[in-house]
mmCIF file of C-alpha atoms in Angstrom:
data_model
loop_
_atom_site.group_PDB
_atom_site.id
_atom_site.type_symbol
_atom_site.label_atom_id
_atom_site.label_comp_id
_atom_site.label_asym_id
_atom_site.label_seq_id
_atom_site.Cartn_x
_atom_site.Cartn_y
_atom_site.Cartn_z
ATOM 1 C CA UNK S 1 -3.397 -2.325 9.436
ATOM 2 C CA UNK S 2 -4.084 -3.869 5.806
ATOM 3 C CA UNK S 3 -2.274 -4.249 3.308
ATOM 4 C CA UNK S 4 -5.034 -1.610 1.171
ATOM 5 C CA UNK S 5 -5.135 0.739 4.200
ATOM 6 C CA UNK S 6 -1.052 0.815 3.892
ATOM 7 C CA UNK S 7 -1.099 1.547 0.322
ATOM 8 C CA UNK S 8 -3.702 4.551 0.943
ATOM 9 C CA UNK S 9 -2.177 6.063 4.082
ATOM 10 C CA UNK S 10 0.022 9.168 4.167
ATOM 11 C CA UNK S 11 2.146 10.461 6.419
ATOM 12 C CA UNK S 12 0.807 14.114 7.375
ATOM 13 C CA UNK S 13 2.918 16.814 6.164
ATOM 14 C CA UNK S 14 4.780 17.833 9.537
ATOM 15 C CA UNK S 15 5.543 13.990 9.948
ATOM 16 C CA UNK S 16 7.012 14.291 6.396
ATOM 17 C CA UNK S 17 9.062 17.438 6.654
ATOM 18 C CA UNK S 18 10.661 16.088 10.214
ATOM 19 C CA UNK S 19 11.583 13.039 8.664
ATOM 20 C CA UNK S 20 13.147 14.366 5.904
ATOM 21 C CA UNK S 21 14.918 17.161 8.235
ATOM 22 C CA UNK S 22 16.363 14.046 9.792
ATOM 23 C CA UNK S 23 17.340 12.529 6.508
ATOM 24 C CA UNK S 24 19.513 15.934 5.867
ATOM 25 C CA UNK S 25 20.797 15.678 9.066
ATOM 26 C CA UNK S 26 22.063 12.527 8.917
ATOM 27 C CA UNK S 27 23.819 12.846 5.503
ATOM 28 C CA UNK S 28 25.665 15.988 6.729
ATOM 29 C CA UNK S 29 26.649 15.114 10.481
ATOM 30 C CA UNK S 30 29.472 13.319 9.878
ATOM 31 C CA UNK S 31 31.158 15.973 7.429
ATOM 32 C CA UNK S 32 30.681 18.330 9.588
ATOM 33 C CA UNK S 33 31.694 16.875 12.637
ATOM 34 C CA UNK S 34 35.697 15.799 10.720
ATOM 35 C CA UNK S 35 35.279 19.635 10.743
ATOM 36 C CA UNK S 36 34.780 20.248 13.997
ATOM 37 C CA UNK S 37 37.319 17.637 14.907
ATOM 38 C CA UNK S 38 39.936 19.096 12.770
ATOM 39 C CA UNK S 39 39.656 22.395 13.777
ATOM 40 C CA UNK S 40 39.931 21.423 17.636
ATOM 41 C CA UNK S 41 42.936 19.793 16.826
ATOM 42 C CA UNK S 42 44.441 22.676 14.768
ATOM 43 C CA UNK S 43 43.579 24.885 17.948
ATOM 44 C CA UNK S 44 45.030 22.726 19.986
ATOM 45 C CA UNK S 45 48.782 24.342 21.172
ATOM 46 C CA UNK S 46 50.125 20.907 21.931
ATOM 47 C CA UNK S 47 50.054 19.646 18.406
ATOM 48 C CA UNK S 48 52.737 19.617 16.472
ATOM 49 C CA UNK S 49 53.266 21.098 13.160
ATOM 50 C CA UNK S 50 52.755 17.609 11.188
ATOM 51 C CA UNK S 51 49.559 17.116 12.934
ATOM 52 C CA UNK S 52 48.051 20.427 12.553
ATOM 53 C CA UNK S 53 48.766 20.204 8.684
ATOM 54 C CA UNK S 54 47.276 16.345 8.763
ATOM 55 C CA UNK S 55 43.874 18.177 10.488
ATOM 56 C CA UNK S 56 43.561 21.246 8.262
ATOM 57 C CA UNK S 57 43.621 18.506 5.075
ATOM 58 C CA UNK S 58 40.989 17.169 6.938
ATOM 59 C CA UNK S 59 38.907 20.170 7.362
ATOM 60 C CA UNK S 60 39.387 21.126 3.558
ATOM 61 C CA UNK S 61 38.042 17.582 2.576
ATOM 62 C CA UNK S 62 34.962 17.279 4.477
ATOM 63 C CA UNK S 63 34.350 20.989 3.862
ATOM 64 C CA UNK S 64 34.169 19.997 0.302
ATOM 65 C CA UNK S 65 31.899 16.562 1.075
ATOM 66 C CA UNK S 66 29.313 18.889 3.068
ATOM 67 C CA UNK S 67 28.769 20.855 0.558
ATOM 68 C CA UNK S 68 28.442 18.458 -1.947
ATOM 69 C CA UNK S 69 25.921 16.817 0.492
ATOM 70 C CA UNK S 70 23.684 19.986 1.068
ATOM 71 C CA UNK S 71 23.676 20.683 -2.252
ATOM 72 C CA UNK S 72 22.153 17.661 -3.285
ATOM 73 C CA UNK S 73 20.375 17.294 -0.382
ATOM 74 C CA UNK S 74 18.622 21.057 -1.423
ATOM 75 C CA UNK S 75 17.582 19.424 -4.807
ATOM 76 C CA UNK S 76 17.188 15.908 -3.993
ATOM 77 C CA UNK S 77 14.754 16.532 -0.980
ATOM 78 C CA UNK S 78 14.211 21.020 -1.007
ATOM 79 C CA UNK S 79 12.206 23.281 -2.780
ATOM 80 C CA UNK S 80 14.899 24.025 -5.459
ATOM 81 C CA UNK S 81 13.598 26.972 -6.660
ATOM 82 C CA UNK S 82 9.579 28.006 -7.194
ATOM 83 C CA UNK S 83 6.836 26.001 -7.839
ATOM 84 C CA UNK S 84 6.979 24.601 -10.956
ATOM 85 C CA UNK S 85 10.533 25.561 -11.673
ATOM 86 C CA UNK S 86 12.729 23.994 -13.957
ATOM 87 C CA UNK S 87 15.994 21.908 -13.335
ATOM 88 C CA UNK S 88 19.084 21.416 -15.833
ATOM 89 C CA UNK S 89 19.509 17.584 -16.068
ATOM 90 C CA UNK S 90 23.180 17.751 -16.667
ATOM 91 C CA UNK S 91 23.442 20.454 -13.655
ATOM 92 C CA UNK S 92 21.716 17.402 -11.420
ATOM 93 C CA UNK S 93 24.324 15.246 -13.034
ATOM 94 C CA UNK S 94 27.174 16.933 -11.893
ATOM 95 C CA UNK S 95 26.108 17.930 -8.223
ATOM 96 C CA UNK S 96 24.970 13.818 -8.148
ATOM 97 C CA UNK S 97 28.799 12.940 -9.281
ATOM 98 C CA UNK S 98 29.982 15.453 -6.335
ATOM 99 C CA UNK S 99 27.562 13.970 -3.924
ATOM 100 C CA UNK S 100 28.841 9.773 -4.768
ATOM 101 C CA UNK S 101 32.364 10.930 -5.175
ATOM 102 C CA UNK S 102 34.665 8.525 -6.249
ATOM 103 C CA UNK S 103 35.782 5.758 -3.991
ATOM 104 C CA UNK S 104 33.090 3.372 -3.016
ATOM 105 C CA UNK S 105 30.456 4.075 -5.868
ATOM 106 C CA UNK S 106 31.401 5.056 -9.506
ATOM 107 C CA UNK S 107 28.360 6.563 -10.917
ATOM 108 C CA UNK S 108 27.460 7.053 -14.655
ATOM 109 C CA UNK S 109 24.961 9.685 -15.532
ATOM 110 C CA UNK S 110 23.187 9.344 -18.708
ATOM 111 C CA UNK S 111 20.912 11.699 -19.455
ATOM 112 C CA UNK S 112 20.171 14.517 -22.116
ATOM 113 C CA UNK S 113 21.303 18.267 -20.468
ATOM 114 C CA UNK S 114 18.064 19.675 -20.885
ATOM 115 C CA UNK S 115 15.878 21.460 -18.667
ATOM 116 C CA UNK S 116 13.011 19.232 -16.686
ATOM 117 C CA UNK S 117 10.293 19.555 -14.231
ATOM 118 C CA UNK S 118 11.808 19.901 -10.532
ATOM 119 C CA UNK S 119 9.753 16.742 -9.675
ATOM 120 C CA UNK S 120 11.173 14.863 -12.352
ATOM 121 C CA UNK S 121 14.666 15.306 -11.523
ATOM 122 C CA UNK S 122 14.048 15.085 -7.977
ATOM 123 C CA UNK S 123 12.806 11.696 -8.299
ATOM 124 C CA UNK S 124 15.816 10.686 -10.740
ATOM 125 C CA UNK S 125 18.362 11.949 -7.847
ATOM 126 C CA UNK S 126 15.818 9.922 -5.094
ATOM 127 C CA UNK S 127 15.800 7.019 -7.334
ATOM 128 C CA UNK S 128 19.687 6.696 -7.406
ATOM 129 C CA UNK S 129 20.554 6.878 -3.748
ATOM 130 C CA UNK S 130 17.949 3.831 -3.624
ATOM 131 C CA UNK S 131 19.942 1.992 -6.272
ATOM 132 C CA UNK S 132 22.730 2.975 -4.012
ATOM 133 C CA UNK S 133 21.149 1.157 -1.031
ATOM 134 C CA UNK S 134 21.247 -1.916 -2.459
ATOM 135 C CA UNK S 135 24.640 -2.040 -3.259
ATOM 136 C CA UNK S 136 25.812 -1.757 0.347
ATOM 137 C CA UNK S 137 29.471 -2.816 -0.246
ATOM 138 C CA UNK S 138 30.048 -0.430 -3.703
ATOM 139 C CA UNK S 139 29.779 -0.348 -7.500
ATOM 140 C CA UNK S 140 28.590 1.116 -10.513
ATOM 141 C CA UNK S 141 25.328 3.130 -10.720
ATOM 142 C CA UNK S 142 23.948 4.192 -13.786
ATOM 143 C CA UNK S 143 21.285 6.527 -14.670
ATOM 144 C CA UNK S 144 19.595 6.340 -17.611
ATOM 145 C CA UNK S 145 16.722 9.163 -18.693
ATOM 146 C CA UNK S 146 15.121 8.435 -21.888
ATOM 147 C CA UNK S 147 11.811 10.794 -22.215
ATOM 148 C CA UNK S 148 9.817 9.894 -19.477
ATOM 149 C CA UNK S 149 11.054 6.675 -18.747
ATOM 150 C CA UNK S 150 13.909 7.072 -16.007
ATOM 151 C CA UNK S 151 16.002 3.845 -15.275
ATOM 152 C CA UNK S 152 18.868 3.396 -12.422
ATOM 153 C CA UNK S 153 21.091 -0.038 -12.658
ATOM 154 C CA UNK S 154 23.151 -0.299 -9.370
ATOM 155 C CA UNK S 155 25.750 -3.158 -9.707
ATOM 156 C CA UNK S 156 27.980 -4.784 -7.269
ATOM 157 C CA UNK S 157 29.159 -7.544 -5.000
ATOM 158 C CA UNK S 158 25.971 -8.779 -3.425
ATOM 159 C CA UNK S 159 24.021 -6.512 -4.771
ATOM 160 C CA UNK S 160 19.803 -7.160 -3.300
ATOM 161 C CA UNK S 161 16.644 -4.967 -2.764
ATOM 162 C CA UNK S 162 16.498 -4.391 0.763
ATOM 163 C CA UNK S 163 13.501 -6.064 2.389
ATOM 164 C CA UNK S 164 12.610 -2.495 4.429
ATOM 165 C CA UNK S 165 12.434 -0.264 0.972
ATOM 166 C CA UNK S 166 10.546 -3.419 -0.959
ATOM 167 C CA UNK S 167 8.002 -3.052 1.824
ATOM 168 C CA UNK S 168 7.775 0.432 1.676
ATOM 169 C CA UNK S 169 7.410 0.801 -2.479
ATOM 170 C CA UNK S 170 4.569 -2.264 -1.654
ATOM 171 C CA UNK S 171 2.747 0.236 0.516
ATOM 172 C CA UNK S 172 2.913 -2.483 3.228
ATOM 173 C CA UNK S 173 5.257 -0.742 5.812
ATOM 174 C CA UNK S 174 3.504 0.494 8.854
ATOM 175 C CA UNK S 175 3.711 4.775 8.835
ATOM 176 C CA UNK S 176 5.165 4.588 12.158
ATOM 177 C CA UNK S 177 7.990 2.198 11.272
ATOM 178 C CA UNK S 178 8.946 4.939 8.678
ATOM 179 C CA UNK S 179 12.374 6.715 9.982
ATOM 180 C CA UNK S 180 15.133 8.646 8.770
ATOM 181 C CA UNK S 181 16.204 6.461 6.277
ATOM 182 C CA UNK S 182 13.007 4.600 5.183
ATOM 183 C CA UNK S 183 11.772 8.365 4.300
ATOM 184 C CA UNK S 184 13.938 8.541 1.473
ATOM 185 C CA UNK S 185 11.950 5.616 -0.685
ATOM 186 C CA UNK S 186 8.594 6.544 0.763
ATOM 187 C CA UNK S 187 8.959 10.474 -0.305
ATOM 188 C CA UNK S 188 10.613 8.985 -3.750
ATOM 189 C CA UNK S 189 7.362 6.845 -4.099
ATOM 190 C CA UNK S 190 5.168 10.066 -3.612
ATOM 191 C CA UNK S 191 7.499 11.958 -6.261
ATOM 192 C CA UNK S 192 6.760 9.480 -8.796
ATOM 193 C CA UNK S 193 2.847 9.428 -7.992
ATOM 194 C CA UNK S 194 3.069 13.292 -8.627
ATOM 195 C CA UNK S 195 4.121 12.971 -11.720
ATOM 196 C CA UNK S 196 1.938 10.354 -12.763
ATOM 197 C CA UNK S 197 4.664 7.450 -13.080
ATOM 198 C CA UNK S 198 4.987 3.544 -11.232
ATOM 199 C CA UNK S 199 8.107 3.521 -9.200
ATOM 200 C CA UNK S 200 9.480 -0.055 -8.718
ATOM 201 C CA UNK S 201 12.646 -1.979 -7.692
ATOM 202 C CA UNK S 202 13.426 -5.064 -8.495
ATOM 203 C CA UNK S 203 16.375 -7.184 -9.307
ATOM 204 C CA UNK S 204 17.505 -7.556 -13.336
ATOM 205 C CA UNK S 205 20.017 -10.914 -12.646
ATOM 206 C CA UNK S 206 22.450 -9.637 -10.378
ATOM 207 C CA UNK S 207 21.719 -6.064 -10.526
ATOM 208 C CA UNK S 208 19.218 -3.826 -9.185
ATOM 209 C CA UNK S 209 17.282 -1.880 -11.250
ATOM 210 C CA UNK S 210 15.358 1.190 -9.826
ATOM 211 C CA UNK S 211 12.611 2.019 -12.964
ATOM 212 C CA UNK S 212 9.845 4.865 -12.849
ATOM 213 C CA UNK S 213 7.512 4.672 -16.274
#
């Protein structure tokens, strides 16, 4: 296929609602199997007391990680309401600070609380956990949303642009070589088109810098 052909080709819509299904799955699996885990153990009459306790901290922390994943996962990639509905920026904010947590990733959200198209803040959220991919090891994200100009700097050791998304923002990925986790920057690419903005990622020095204007 050519380069132009790549640029102009779609995946159909059934394609693009299975991938993304696998994109949800993916983020929630593991959560939700510590559950699983920790409740077999908790069940289990041979464990001791100590053990049992150790499990059921267990189940109450990835309880609270899958549902910080779903519900980002319902905005980031879901309907989110009607068509044409409107999203509180800060709300995003804080379900996006839920979803990164606190350990490997510190994020910094800065952006006015105001209410904004669905698409827009859909693409913000998109646009961060692809400033999050190239920071594979950890560090600081930070989204920045000044009118219609949204910005995400992702810094950290080794911080790149991985090759697969580059290709996939240059329209120069094969449709079939798109997966569960390529999805993500394809679908964030046709969020931007939607709402009539140029999605890029490129490196800024040693940061990455996610930018849809």
């Amino acid at each position: 296929m050519s380069d132009l052909a790549a640029i102009d080709a779609k995946l159909s819509d059934l394609d693009l609602a299975a991938l993304l299904c696998s994109r949800v799955c993916h983020d929630v699996i593991s959560p939700v199997g510590a559950i699983a885990n920790g409740l077999e153990l908790i069940d289990d009459p041979e464990m001791d007391e100590e053990t049992k306790e150790t499990a059921l901290n267990m189940v109450r922390s990835s309880a609270k990680t899958a549902a910080a994943k779903l519900k980002f996962c319902r905005i980031a990639f879901g309907a989110a309401g009607s068509a044409g509905a409107l999203i509180d920026m800060g709300e995003a904010g804080e379900i996006a600070k839920a979803f990164v947590g606190d350990e490997k990733v510190k994020l910094e959200w800065n952006a006015p609380r105001e209410n904004r198209p669905k698409q827009q803040v859909k693409l913000v959220l998109n646009m961060m956990l692809m400033a999050m991919a190239g920071i594979p090891r950890g560090g600081l994200v930070t989204v920045t949303v000044e009118g219609d100009t949204f910005t995400v700097r992702a810094a950290g050791d080794r911080a790149k642009v991985p090759e697969p998304v580059a290709g996939v923002l240059a329209g120069t990925t094969e449709l079939t070589a798109l997966d569960a986790r390529l999805v993500q920057p394809y679908y964030a690419k046709q969020l931007a088109r939607s709402a009539g903005l140029t999605l890029a990622m490129d490196m800024d020095e040693a940061d990455v810098v996610v930018k849809a204007a």
